[in-house]
mmCIF file of C-alpha atoms in Angstrom:
data_model
loop_
_atom_site.group_PDB
_atom_site.id
_atom_site.type_symbol
_atom_site.label_atom_id
_atom_site.label_comp_id
_atom_site.label_asym_id
_atom_site.label_seq_id
_atom_site.Cartn_x
_atom_site.Cartn_y
_atom_site.Cartn_z
ATOM 1 C CA MET A 15 0.000 0.000 0.000
ATOM 2 C CA GLY A 16 1.376 3.423 -0.881
ATOM 3 C CA LYS A 17 2.069 6.107 1.660
ATOM 4 C CA ALA A 18 -0.234 9.054 2.179
ATOM 5 C CA TRP A 19 0.127 12.296 4.107
ATOM 6 C CA TRP A 20 -1.668 15.469 4.952
ATOM 7 C CA GLY A 21 -0.546 18.708 6.596
ATOM 8 C CA VAL A 22 2.610 20.747 6.459
ATOM 9 C CA GLY A 23 6.102 20.248 7.820
ATOM 10 C CA ALA A 24 7.764 21.818 10.815
ATOM 11 C CA VAL A 25 11.343 22.431 11.844
ATOM 12 C CA GLY A 26 12.081 20.041 14.719
ATOM 13 C CA VAL A 27 14.187 21.027 17.708
ATOM 14 C CA VAL A 28 16.206 18.319 19.385
ATOM 15 C CA VAL A 29 15.275 17.956 23.047
ATOM 16 C CA LEU A 30 16.533 14.437 23.584
ATOM 17 C CA VAL A 31 20.114 13.473 22.933
ATOM 18 C CA VAL A 32 20.198 9.824 22.034
ATOM 19 C CA VAL A 33 23.331 7.780 21.706
ATOM 20 C CA GLY A 34 22.734 4.283 20.396
ATOM 21 C CA VAL A 35 24.440 1.334 18.845
ATOM 22 C CA LEU A 36 22.875 -0.240 15.756
ATOM 23 C CA VAL A 37 24.004 -3.753 15.031
ATOM 24 C CA ALA A 38 25.371 -4.099 11.499
ATOM 25 C CA ALA A 39 22.684 -5.383 9.170
ATOM 26 C CA SER A 40 24.610 -6.948 6.335
ATOM 27 C CA GLY A 41 26.314 -10.316 6.057
ATOM 28 C CA PRO A 42 26.012 -13.387 8.282
ATOM 29 C CA ALA A 43 26.728 -13.201 11.985
ATOM 30 C CA GLU A 44 29.148 -15.390 13.895
ATOM 31 C CA GLY A 45 26.887 -16.893 16.538
ATOM 32 C CA PRO A 46 24.003 -15.062 18.164
ATOM 33 C CA VAL A 47 23.745 -11.296 18.303
ATOM 34 C CA VAL A 48 23.555 -9.953 21.852
ATOM 35 C CA ALA A 49 21.378 -6.901 22.460
ATOM 36 C CA THR A 50 23.641 -3.964 23.242
ATOM 37 C CA PRO A 51 23.045 -1.496 26.078
ATOM 38 C CA LYS A 52 20.087 0.719 25.334
ATOM 39 C CA ALA A 53 20.437 4.332 24.263
ATOM 40 C CA THR A 54 20.950 6.848 27.051
ATOM 41 C CA GLU A 55 18.388 9.599 27.467
ATOM 42 C CA VAL A 56 20.005 12.802 28.652
ATOM 43 C CA GLU A 57 16.571 14.208 29.447
ATOM 44 C CA THR A 58 14.069 11.676 30.756
ATOM 45 C CA ILE A 59 10.328 12.143 30.461
ATOM 46 C CA LYS A 60 9.328 10.780 33.834
ATOM 47 C CA GLY A 61 6.799 8.007 33.873
ATOM 48 C CA PHE A 62 6.712 7.525 30.093
ATOM 49 C CA PRO A 63 8.287 4.944 27.790
ATOM 50 C CA GLY A 64 11.831 5.620 26.619
ATOM 51 C CA ALA A 65 15.024 3.916 25.581
ATOM 52 C CA GLY A 66 15.467 2.198 28.932
ATOM 53 C CA ASN A 67 12.117 0.410 29.120
ATOM 54 C CA THR A 68 11.185 -0.401 25.529
ATOM 55 C CA GLY A 69 12.679 -2.602 22.840
ATOM 56 C CA VAL A 70 14.766 -5.739 23.216
ATOM 57 C CA PRO A 71 16.010 -6.092 26.807
ATOM 58 C CA GLU A 72 19.734 -5.662 27.220
ATOM 59 C CA GLY A 73 21.639 -8.944 27.107
ATOM 60 C CA THR A 74 19.045 -10.812 25.032
ATOM 61 C CA GLU A 75 20.648 -13.139 22.503
ATOM 62 C CA LEU A 76 19.187 -12.703 19.030
ATOM 63 C CA GLU A 77 19.421 -15.207 16.212
ATOM 64 C CA VAL A 78 20.089 -13.513 12.871
ATOM 65 C CA VAL A 79 17.558 -14.206 10.118
ATOM 66 C CA ASP A 80 18.726 -13.070 6.690
ATOM 67 C CA GLY A 81 16.408 -12.243 3.821
ATOM 68 C CA ASP A 82 12.695 -11.496 3.631
ATOM 69 C CA ARG A 83 10.346 -13.719 5.627
ATOM 70 C CA THR A 84 6.594 -14.421 5.602
ATOM 71 C CA PHE A 85 4.778 -15.865 8.633
ATOM 72 C CA ALA A 86 1.585 -17.643 7.612
ATOM 73 C CA VAL A 87 1.160 -20.272 10.356
ATOM 74 C CA ASP A 88 -1.660 -19.444 12.780
ATOM 75 C CA GLY A 89 -0.582 -19.138 16.399
ATOM 76 C CA GLU A 90 3.173 -19.157 15.705
ATOM 77 C CA VAL A 91 5.403 -17.602 18.380
ATOM 78 C CA VAL A 92 8.638 -16.000 17.174
ATOM 79 C CA GLU A 93 11.138 -14.965 19.840
ATOM 80 C CA GLY A 94 14.690 -13.648 19.964
ATOM 81 C CA LYS A 95 15.266 -12.966 16.261
ATOM 82 C CA GLU A 96 17.055 -10.199 14.403
ATOM 83 C CA PHE A 97 15.466 -9.876 10.983
ATOM 84 C CA ARG A 98 17.806 -8.547 8.295
ATOM 85 C CA GLY A 99 15.090 -8.449 5.694
ATOM 86 C CA PHE A 100 11.441 -7.421 5.435
ATOM 87 C CA VAL A 101 8.809 -9.322 7.426
ATOM 88 C CA THR A 102 5.252 -10.025 6.257
ATOM 89 C CA VAL A 103 2.595 -11.637 8.434
ATOM 90 C CA THR A 104 -0.481 -13.338 6.952
ATOM 91 C CA GLY A 105 -1.353 -15.860 9.662
ATOM 92 C CA ARG A 106 -3.740 -15.366 12.574
ATOM 93 C CA GLY A 107 -2.484 -14.937 16.120
ATOM 94 C CA VAL A 108 1.239 -14.689 15.308
ATOM 95 C CA THR A 109 3.298 -13.316 18.225
ATOM 96 C CA PHE A 110 6.754 -11.720 18.062
ATOM 97 C CA ARG A 111 8.714 -11.310 21.299
ATOM 98 C CA LYS A 112 12.090 -9.658 21.790
ATOM 99 C CA CYS A 113 12.782 -9.241 18.087
ATOM 100 C CA ARG A 114 14.685 -6.614 16.150
ATOM 101 C CA PHE A 115 13.399 -5.638 12.713
ATOM 102 C CA LEU A 116 16.059 -4.043 10.510
ATOM 103 C CA GLY A 117 14.697 -4.621 7.000
ATOM 104 C CA GLY A 118 16.769 -4.622 3.849
ATOM 105 C CA LYS A 119 17.326 -2.379 0.848
ATOM 106 C CA ALA A 120 13.885 -1.361 -0.379
ATOM 107 C CA ASP A 121 13.015 -1.724 -4.064
ATOM 108 C CA ARG A 122 9.565 -0.205 -3.456
ATOM 109 C CA VAL A 123 7.600 1.522 -0.701
ATOM 110 C CA ARG A 124 7.307 -0.952 2.166
ATOM 111 C CA PRO A 125 7.575 -1.334 5.943
ATOM 112 C CA LEU A 126 9.990 -3.306 8.048
ATOM 113 C CA VAL A 127 6.947 -5.346 9.161
ATOM 114 C CA ASP A 128 3.611 -5.690 7.341
ATOM 115 C CA THR A 129 0.604 -7.137 9.205
ATOM 116 C CA GLU A 130 -2.122 -5.584 7.041
ATOM 117 C CA HIS A 131 -3.350 -8.983 5.853
ATOM 118 C CA ALA A 132 -3.070 -10.796 9.183
ATOM 119 C CA ARG A 133 -5.311 -10.959 12.243
ATOM 120 C CA ASP A 134 -4.526 -10.706 15.950
ATOM 121 C CA THR A 135 -0.791 -10.123 15.568
ATOM 122 C CA VAL A 136 1.069 -9.260 18.797
ATOM 123 C CA ILE A 137 4.514 -7.632 18.937
ATOM 124 C CA GLU A 138 6.184 -7.299 22.339
ATOM 125 C CA ASP A 139 9.487 -5.825 23.556
ATOM 126 C CA SER A 140 10.825 -5.368 20.042
ATOM 127 C CA GLU A 141 12.716 -2.795 17.980
ATOM 128 C CA PHE A 142 12.050 -1.312 14.561
ATOM 129 C CA ARG A 143 15.180 0.327 13.079
ATOM 130 C CA ALA A 144 15.917 0.775 9.403
ATOM 131 C CA ALA A 145 19.334 -0.712 8.654
ATOM 132 C CA HIS A 146 19.111 0.927 5.221
ATOM 133 C CA PRO A 147 17.178 4.187 5.741
ATOM 134 C CA SER A 148 15.222 5.212 2.669
ATOM 135 C CA PRO A 149 12.251 7.462 1.831
ATOM 136 C CA SER A 150 10.500 4.192 0.962
ATOM 137 C CA VAL A 151 10.806 2.498 4.377
ATOM 138 C CA ASP A 152 8.315 2.777 7.263
ATOM 139 C CA GLY A 153 8.342 0.969 10.600
ATOM 140 C CA ILE A 154 5.139 -1.081 10.417
ATOM 141 C CA TRP A 155 1.944 -1.180 8.378
ATOM 142 C CA ALA A 156 -0.412 -2.632 10.961
ATOM 143 C CA ALA A 157 -3.971 -3.945 11.090
ATOM 144 C CA HIS A 158 -5.590 -5.922 13.904
ATOM 145 C CA THR A 159 -2.221 -5.738 15.655
ATOM 146 C CA THR A 160 -1.208 -4.998 19.250
ATOM 147 C CA ILE A 161 2.241 -3.452 19.791
ATOM 148 C CA LEU A 162 3.610 -3.387 23.341
ATOM 149 C CA ARG A 163 6.796 -1.899 24.839
ATOM 150 C CA SER A 164 8.473 -1.498 21.473
ATOM 151 C CA GLU A 165 10.803 1.144 20.038
ATOM 152 C CA PHE A 166 10.683 2.760 16.601
ATOM 153 C CA SER A 167 13.377 4.921 15.023
ATOM 154 C CA GLY A 168 15.116 5.612 11.729
ATOM 155 C CA THR A 169 12.144 5.067 9.382
ATOM 156 C CA VAL A 170 9.982 7.667 7.595
ATOM 157 C CA ASP A 171 6.773 6.910 9.529
ATOM 158 C CA GLY A 172 6.766 4.894 12.713
ATOM 159 C CA VAL A 173 3.352 3.214 12.514
ATOM 160 C CA LYS A 174 0.849 3.287 9.681
ATOM 161 C CA ALA A 175 -2.272 2.215 11.545
ATOM 162 C CA HIS A 176 -5.277 0.486 10.034
ATOM 163 C CA SER A 177 -8.345 -0.947 11.800
ATOM 164 C CA GLY A 178 -7.781 -2.633 15.131
ATOM 165 C CA THR A 179 -4.271 -1.282 15.744
ATOM 166 C CA VAL A 180 -3.235 -0.811 19.375
ATOM 167 C CA VAL A 181 0.085 0.788 20.335
ATOM 168 C CA ARG A 182 0.806 0.839 24.066
ATOM 169 C CA ASP A 183 3.818 1.609 26.278
ATOM 170 C CA SER A 184 6.025 2.205 23.218
ATOM 171 C CA TYR A 185 8.595 4.794 22.117
ATOM 172 C CA ILE A 186 8.580 6.441 18.673
ATOM 173 C CA HIS A 187 11.361 8.934 18.015
ATOM 174 C CA ASP A 188 14.180 10.081 15.712
ATOM 175 C CA LEU A 189 12.456 9.317 12.424
ATOM 176 C CA THR A 190 14.443 9.948 9.234
ATOM 177 C CA TRP A 191 13.661 12.894 6.948
ATOM 178 C CA PHE A 192 14.632 12.987 3.270
ATOM 179 C CA PRO A 193 14.601 16.060 1.008
ATOM 180 C CA GLU A 194 13.193 14.057 -1.923
ATOM 181 C CA ASP A 195 10.626 11.285 -1.773
ATOM 182 C CA PRO A 196 9.531 9.638 -5.050
ATOM 183 C CA ASP A 197 6.302 8.573 -3.369
ATOM 184 C CA GLN A 198 5.544 12.246 -2.717
ATOM 185 C CA GLY A 199 6.302 13.406 -6.261
ATOM 186 C CA GLY A 200 9.858 14.339 -5.387
ATOM 187 C CA ARG A 201 8.875 16.541 -2.439
ATOM 188 C CA PRO A 202 10.338 15.952 1.029
ATOM 189 C CA THR A 203 9.103 13.162 3.250
ATOM 190 C CA HIS A 204 6.309 14.010 5.674
ATOM 191 C CA ASN A 205 7.121 12.089 8.792
ATOM 192 C CA ASP A 206 4.409 10.961 11.213
ATOM 193 C CA GLY A 207 4.897 9.086 14.442
ATOM 194 C CA VAL A 208 1.566 7.336 13.881
ATOM 195 C CA GLN A 209 -0.657 7.807 10.831
ATOM 196 C CA ALA A 210 -4.181 6.352 10.970
ATOM 197 C CA PHE A 211 -5.998 6.062 7.676
ATOM 198 C CA ALA A 212 -9.405 7.046 6.329
ATOM 199 C CA ASP A 213 -12.029 4.276 6.176
ATOM 200 C CA GLN A 214 -10.306 2.601 9.141
ATOM 201 C CA THR A 215 -11.632 2.279 12.680
ATOM 202 C CA GLY A 216 -10.568 1.431 16.197
ATOM 203 C CA VAL A 217 -7.013 2.795 16.493
ATOM 204 C CA THR A 218 -5.793 3.089 20.100
ATOM 205 C CA LEU A 219 -2.619 4.871 21.238
ATOM 206 C CA GLU A 220 -2.169 4.537 24.990
ATOM 207 C CA HIS A 221 0.712 5.545 27.269
ATOM 208 C CA ASN A 222 3.360 5.978 24.591
ATOM 209 C CA THR A 223 6.115 8.499 24.012
ATOM 210 C CA ILE A 224 5.679 9.805 20.469
ATOM 211 C CA ASP A 225 8.367 12.446 20.191
ATOM 212 C CA LEU A 226 9.004 13.993 16.793
ATOM 213 C CA SER A 227 10.835 16.965 18.253
ATOM 214 C CA THR A 228 13.944 14.948 17.360
ATOM 215 C CA THR A 229 12.938 14.675 13.679
ATOM 216 C CA ARG A 230 13.566 17.308 11.018
ATOM 217 C CA ASP A 231 10.446 18.935 9.511
ATOM 218 C CA PRO A 232 7.926 16.402 10.862
ATOM 219 C CA ASN A 233 4.272 16.488 9.896
ATOM 220 C CA ALA A 234 2.688 15.296 13.165
ATOM 221 C CA ALA A 235 3.212 12.999 16.110
ATOM 222 C CA VAL A 236 -0.294 11.684 15.385
ATOM 223 C CA GLN A 237 -2.017 12.152 12.002
ATOM 224 C CA SER A 238 -5.451 10.573 11.710
ATOM 225 C CA SER A 239 -8.485 10.269 9.454
ATOM 226 C CA ALA A 240 -9.792 7.129 11.175
ATOM 227 C CA ASP A 241 -13.043 6.675 13.074
ATOM 228 C CA ASP A 242 -13.001 5.612 16.732
ATOM 229 C CA LEU A 243 -9.573 7.023 17.496
ATOM 230 C CA ARG A 244 -8.349 6.923 21.094
ATOM 231 C CA VAL A 245 -5.219 8.883 22.015
ATOM 232 C CA VAL A 246 -4.998 8.459 25.781
ATOM 233 C CA GLY A 247 -2.292 9.155 28.351
ATOM 234 C CA ASN A 248 0.643 9.715 25.988
ATOM 235 C CA TYR A 249 3.583 12.111 25.869
ATOM 236 C CA LEU A 250 3.348 13.836 22.480
ATOM 237 C CA ASP A 251 5.632 16.367 20.814
ATOM 238 C CA GLY A 252 6.737 17.617 17.407
ATOM 239 C CA GLY A 253 5.131 18.437 14.085
ATOM 240 C CA ALA A 254 3.416 21.344 12.393
ATOM 241 C CA CYS A 255 0.640 20.564 14.866
ATOM 242 C CA VAL A 256 1.328 17.726 17.277
ATOM 243 C CA VAL A 257 -2.014 15.944 16.746
ATOM 244 C CA ASN A 258 -3.764 16.477 13.386
ATOM 245 C CA ILE A 259 -7.269 15.043 12.928
ATOM 246 C CA ASP A 260 -8.488 15.435 9.356
ATOM 247 C CA HIS A 261 -11.879 14.440 7.920
ATOM 248 C CA THR A 262 -11.133 15.643 4.380
ATOM 249 C CA PRO A 263 -10.040 12.308 2.839
ATOM 250 C CA LEU A 264 -13.510 10.974 3.705
ATOM 251 C CA GLY A 265 -15.579 14.095 3.055
ATOM 252 C CA ARG A 266 -17.695 13.445 6.153
ATOM 253 C CA PRO A 267 -17.327 14.018 9.897
ATOM 254 C CA LEU A 268 -15.241 11.483 11.778
ATOM 255 C CA ARG A 269 -16.847 9.430 14.541
ATOM 256 C CA GLY A 270 -15.541 8.680 18.013
ATOM 257 C CA GLN A 271 -12.539 10.989 18.380
ATOM 258 C CA HIS A 272 -11.006 10.844 21.881
ATOM 259 C CA VAL A 273 -7.816 12.720 22.806
ATOM 260 C CA THR A 274 -7.573 12.696 26.605
ATOM 261 C CA GLY A 275 -5.072 12.802 29.438
ATOM 262 C CA ASN A 276 -2.034 13.487 27.275
ATOM 263 C CA ARG A 277 1.020 15.575 28.094
ATOM 264 C CA PHE A 278 2.339 17.794 25.302
ATOM 265 C CA GLY A 279 5.813 19.090 24.597
ATOM 266 C CA ARG A 280 6.340 22.598 23.239
ATOM 267 C CA VAL A 281 7.874 21.815 19.844
ATOM 268 C CA SER A 282 5.435 22.463 17.003
ATOM 269 C CA ALA A 283 5.888 24.823 14.074
ATOM 270 C CA TYR A 284 2.627 26.657 14.716
ATOM 271 C CA ASP A 285 2.469 26.410 18.537
ATOM 272 C CA CYS A 286 -0.408 24.042 17.926
ATOM 273 C CA PRO A 287 -0.964 20.998 20.144
ATOM 274 C CA ILE A 288 -4.154 19.850 18.362
ATOM 275 C CA LEU A 289 -5.515 20.705 14.897
ATOM 276 C CA LEU A 290 -9.016 19.685 13.829
ATOM 277 C CA SER A 291 -10.300 20.007 10.289
ATOM 278 C CA THR A 292 -13.519 21.996 9.911
ATOM 279 C CA ARG A 293 -15.842 18.983 10.175
ATOM 280 C CA SER A 294 -13.906 17.191 12.910
ATOM 281 C CA GLU A 295 -15.000 17.203 16.555
ATOM 282 C CA LEU A 296 -13.574 15.615 19.677
ATOM 283 C CA GLU A 297 -16.038 13.545 21.693
ATOM 284 C CA SER A 298 -13.689 13.877 24.641
ATOM 285 C CA ASP A 299 -10.561 15.969 25.172
ATOM 286 C CA GLY A 300 -10.175 16.407 28.927
ATOM 287 C CA GLY A 301 -6.915 16.349 30.842
ATOM 288 C CA ASN A 302 -4.559 17.389 28.034
ATOM 289 C CA VAL A 303 -1.798 19.541 29.547
ATOM 290 C CA TRP A 304 1.618 21.012 28.836
ATOM 291 C CA ASP A 305 4.214 18.619 30.209
ATOM 292 C CA ASP A 306 6.471 21.345 31.605
ATOM 293 C CA THR A 307 3.817 23.200 33.606
ATOM 294 C CA GLY A 308 0.824 20.899 33.955
ATOM 295 C CA GLU A 309 -1.379 23.717 32.682
ATOM 296 C CA PRO A 310 -4.155 22.918 30.182
ATOM 297 C CA ILE A 311 -3.225 23.215 26.514
ATOM 298 C CA PRO A 312 -5.135 25.714 24.340
ATOM 299 C CA GLU A 313 -8.384 24.796 22.627
ATOM 300 C CA PRO A 314 -7.766 22.960 19.341
ATOM 301 C CA GLU A 315 -7.222 25.030 16.227
ATOM 302 C CA GLN A 316 -9.792 24.301 13.550
ATOM 303 C CA HIS A 317 -9.274 24.712 9.814
ATOM 304 C CA ASP A 318 -8.644 22.641 6.698
#
């Protein structure tokens, strides 16, 4: 499925200094790969997911899997793998635990992991990092998928969310911007932490850190045209507006929009925590505050 975007870019300001080690993603490994110490956060967002409590636990041995892989067996459990190729899931109830998804060199627009044609996929304590960053590589294209305690970095979008996607206790940061993107007609990439699509329903983002203040010219931490969206209890930062809810791809009002109990950083190009298109309304929006002061954020801006 091709990428889509709406909105305008913003100049990101780095508020987290992240030092990490990315395991080389080419050639066979001698024995298992051992998960390296996690990146160090110079500034910690207290109580929210970060480098120290998401992704593959330090010291976990990972078996290298070269080349693209498809998982079609219902109920399969995959644990402790480092995938140096693209992963597609078509089976029902496939679970990934403590895995690292690095991808390969993309010959078309694709994600490190694709669960769009699967059901009830679960991904726990895993990492999504592009070994070969490209304007064509996203983290995951997800449907009917639950993602827990996982870390995303280095791709264009973190999560492209279709119906039934749940992202919880995860860390999305340091996405990769490119000045030219063939999928955008040669214009720059428009990076989103999570993008939820029109004609989709039931996307839940709960207690995550989605921080695009560390990404150049990001579009939004959360960009959505999906019905029944729940954005609850997250730390959110970065973008033209941090959360952008847009009915225009559908041409009708969106149903069931809930953005509640979130803490917002200050980095957005238009000093805009939440943007609603002209026919978008929030069913609930209580408890959204600035992280640094605890004061309520402004009322959402509203325009197309």
